[in-house]
Amino acid sequence: MASPERVARVARALQQVLAELIAREVKDPRVQGVTITDVDVSRDLAHARVYLAFSHENIAETLKGFEKASGFLRKRVGEELDLRITPSLKFYHDPAVKAGGRMDDILSRL
């Protein structure tokens, strides 16, 4: 098991590398207009949950695009990062971003 500090470092590195790969190398138009809000990595560094914020409402189709691209992204992450095990990638919609936006709207009305 990796230390909590190492898990946090790997999560930050994954977030950065994935953002660059999505912007530069993934050609699927379904995955464009997405922001990676967070990455949670398991203690054994074998699994990563990638949370996404969407600039559009076609969430289900975009998640399908990420599911299709996950093998390519995992391979490229393995090439970019020097990890013994490249984590499997699962992509999730981050509903907290939308809730946070609603809170900002409410607070701005006060």
Coordinates of C-alpha atoms in Angstrom, one line a residue:
M1 CA 0.0 0.0 0.0
A2 CA 1.2 3.5 -0.9
S3 CA 1.4 6.2 1.7
P4 CA -1.4 8.9 1.6
E5 CA 1.2 11.4 0.3
R6 CA 2.2 9.2 -2.6
V7 CA -1.5 8.5 -3.5
A8 CA -2.1 12.3 -3.5
R9 CA 1.0 12.9 -5.8
V10 CA -0.1 10.2 -8.2
A11 CA -3.6 11.6 -8.3
R12 CA -2.3 15.1 -9.1
A13 CA 0.0 13.7 -11.8
L14 CA -2.8 11.7 -13.3
Q15 CA -5.1 14.8 -13.4
Q16 CA -2.4 16.8 -15.2
V17 CA -1.4 14.1 -17.7
L18 CA -5.1 13.2 -18.5
A19 CA -6.0 16.9 -19.1
E20 CA -3.1 17.2 -21.5
L21 CA -3.9 14.0 -23.3
I22 CA -7.6 14.8 -23.7
A23 CA -6.8 18.3 -25.1
R24 CA -4.1 17.1 -27.5
E25 CA -4.5 13.5 -28.4
V26 CA -8.0 12.3 -28.0
K27 CA -9.8 12.9 -31.3
D28 CA -13.3 11.8 -30.2
P29 CA -15.5 15.0 -30.3
R30 CA -17.7 13.6 -27.5
V31 CA -14.9 14.1 -24.9
Q32 CA -14.3 17.8 -25.8
G33 CA -15.5 20.6 -23.5
V34 CA -14.8 18.6 -20.3
T35 CA -12.8 19.6 -17.2
I36 CA -11.2 17.1 -14.9
T37 CA -12.3 18.3 -11.4
D38 CA -10.7 15.5 -9.3
V39 CA -8.9 12.2 -9.4
D40 CA -9.2 9.6 -6.6
V41 CA -6.6 6.9 -6.6
S42 CA -6.9 3.7 -4.6
R43 CA -4.3 3.0 -1.9
D44 CA -2.8 0.2 -4.1
L45 CA -2.5 2.6 -7.0
A46 CA -4.3 0.1 -9.3
H47 CA -7.6 2.1 -9.8
A48 CA -8.4 5.7 -10.4
R49 CA -11.8 7.5 -10.4
V50 CA -11.7 10.5 -12.7
Y51 CA -14.4 13.1 -12.0
L52 CA -15.5 15.4 -14.8
A53 CA -17.4 18.7 -15.2
F54 CA -19.2 19.2 -18.4
S55 CA -19.8 22.4 -20.4
H56 CA -22.8 20.8 -22.1
E57 CA -25.8 18.6 -21.2
N58 CA -24.9 15.5 -23.2
I59 CA -23.4 13.7 -20.2
A60 CA -24.2 10.1 -21.0
E61 CA -22.8 10.3 -24.5
T62 CA -19.6 12.0 -23.2
L63 CA -19.1 9.3 -20.6
K64 CA -19.5 6.7 -23.4
G65 CA -16.7 8.5 -25.3
F66 CA -14.5 8.4 -22.2
E67 CA -15.3 4.7 -21.7
K68 CA -14.2 4.1 -25.3
A69 CA -11.0 6.1 -24.9
S70 CA -10.1 4.7 -21.5
G71 CA -7.8 2.0 -22.9
F72 CA -5.9 4.5 -25.0
L73 CA -5.7 7.0 -22.1
R74 CA -4.4 4.3 -19.7
K75 CA -1.7 3.3 -22.2
R76 CA -0.6 6.9 -22.7
V77 CA -0.6 7.5 -19.0
G78 CA 1.6 4.5 -18.5
E79 CA 4.0 6.0 -21.1
E80 CA 4.0 9.4 -19.5
L81 CA 4.3 8.4 -15.8
D82 CA 6.9 6.1 -14.3
L83 CA 4.5 3.9 -12.3
R84 CA 4.9 0.2 -11.6
I85 CA 1.2 -0.3 -12.2
T86 CA -0.8 2.0 -14.4
P87 CA -4.2 2.5 -12.8
S88 CA -7.4 1.5 -14.5
L89 CA -9.4 4.6 -15.3
K90 CA -13.1 5.0 -14.5
F91 CA -14.9 8.2 -15.5
Y92 CA -17.7 9.8 -13.5
H93 CA -19.8 13.0 -13.7
D94 CA -19.0 15.4 -10.9
P95 CA -22.4 16.7 -9.7
A96 CA -20.7 18.9 -7.1
V97 CA -19.7 21.4 -9.7
K98 CA -23.3 22.0 -10.8
A99 CA -24.4 22.2 -7.1
G100 CA -21.6 24.7 -6.4
G101 CA -22.8 26.8 -9.4
R102 CA -26.3 26.9 -7.9
M103 CA -24.9 27.9 -4.6
D104 CA -23.0 30.8 -6.2
D105 CA -26.2 31.9 -7.9
I106 CA -28.1 31.8 -4.6
L107 CA -25.3 33.7 -2.8
S108 CA -25.1 36.4 -5.5
R109 CA -28.8 37.1 -5.1
L110 CA -28.4 37.9 -1.4

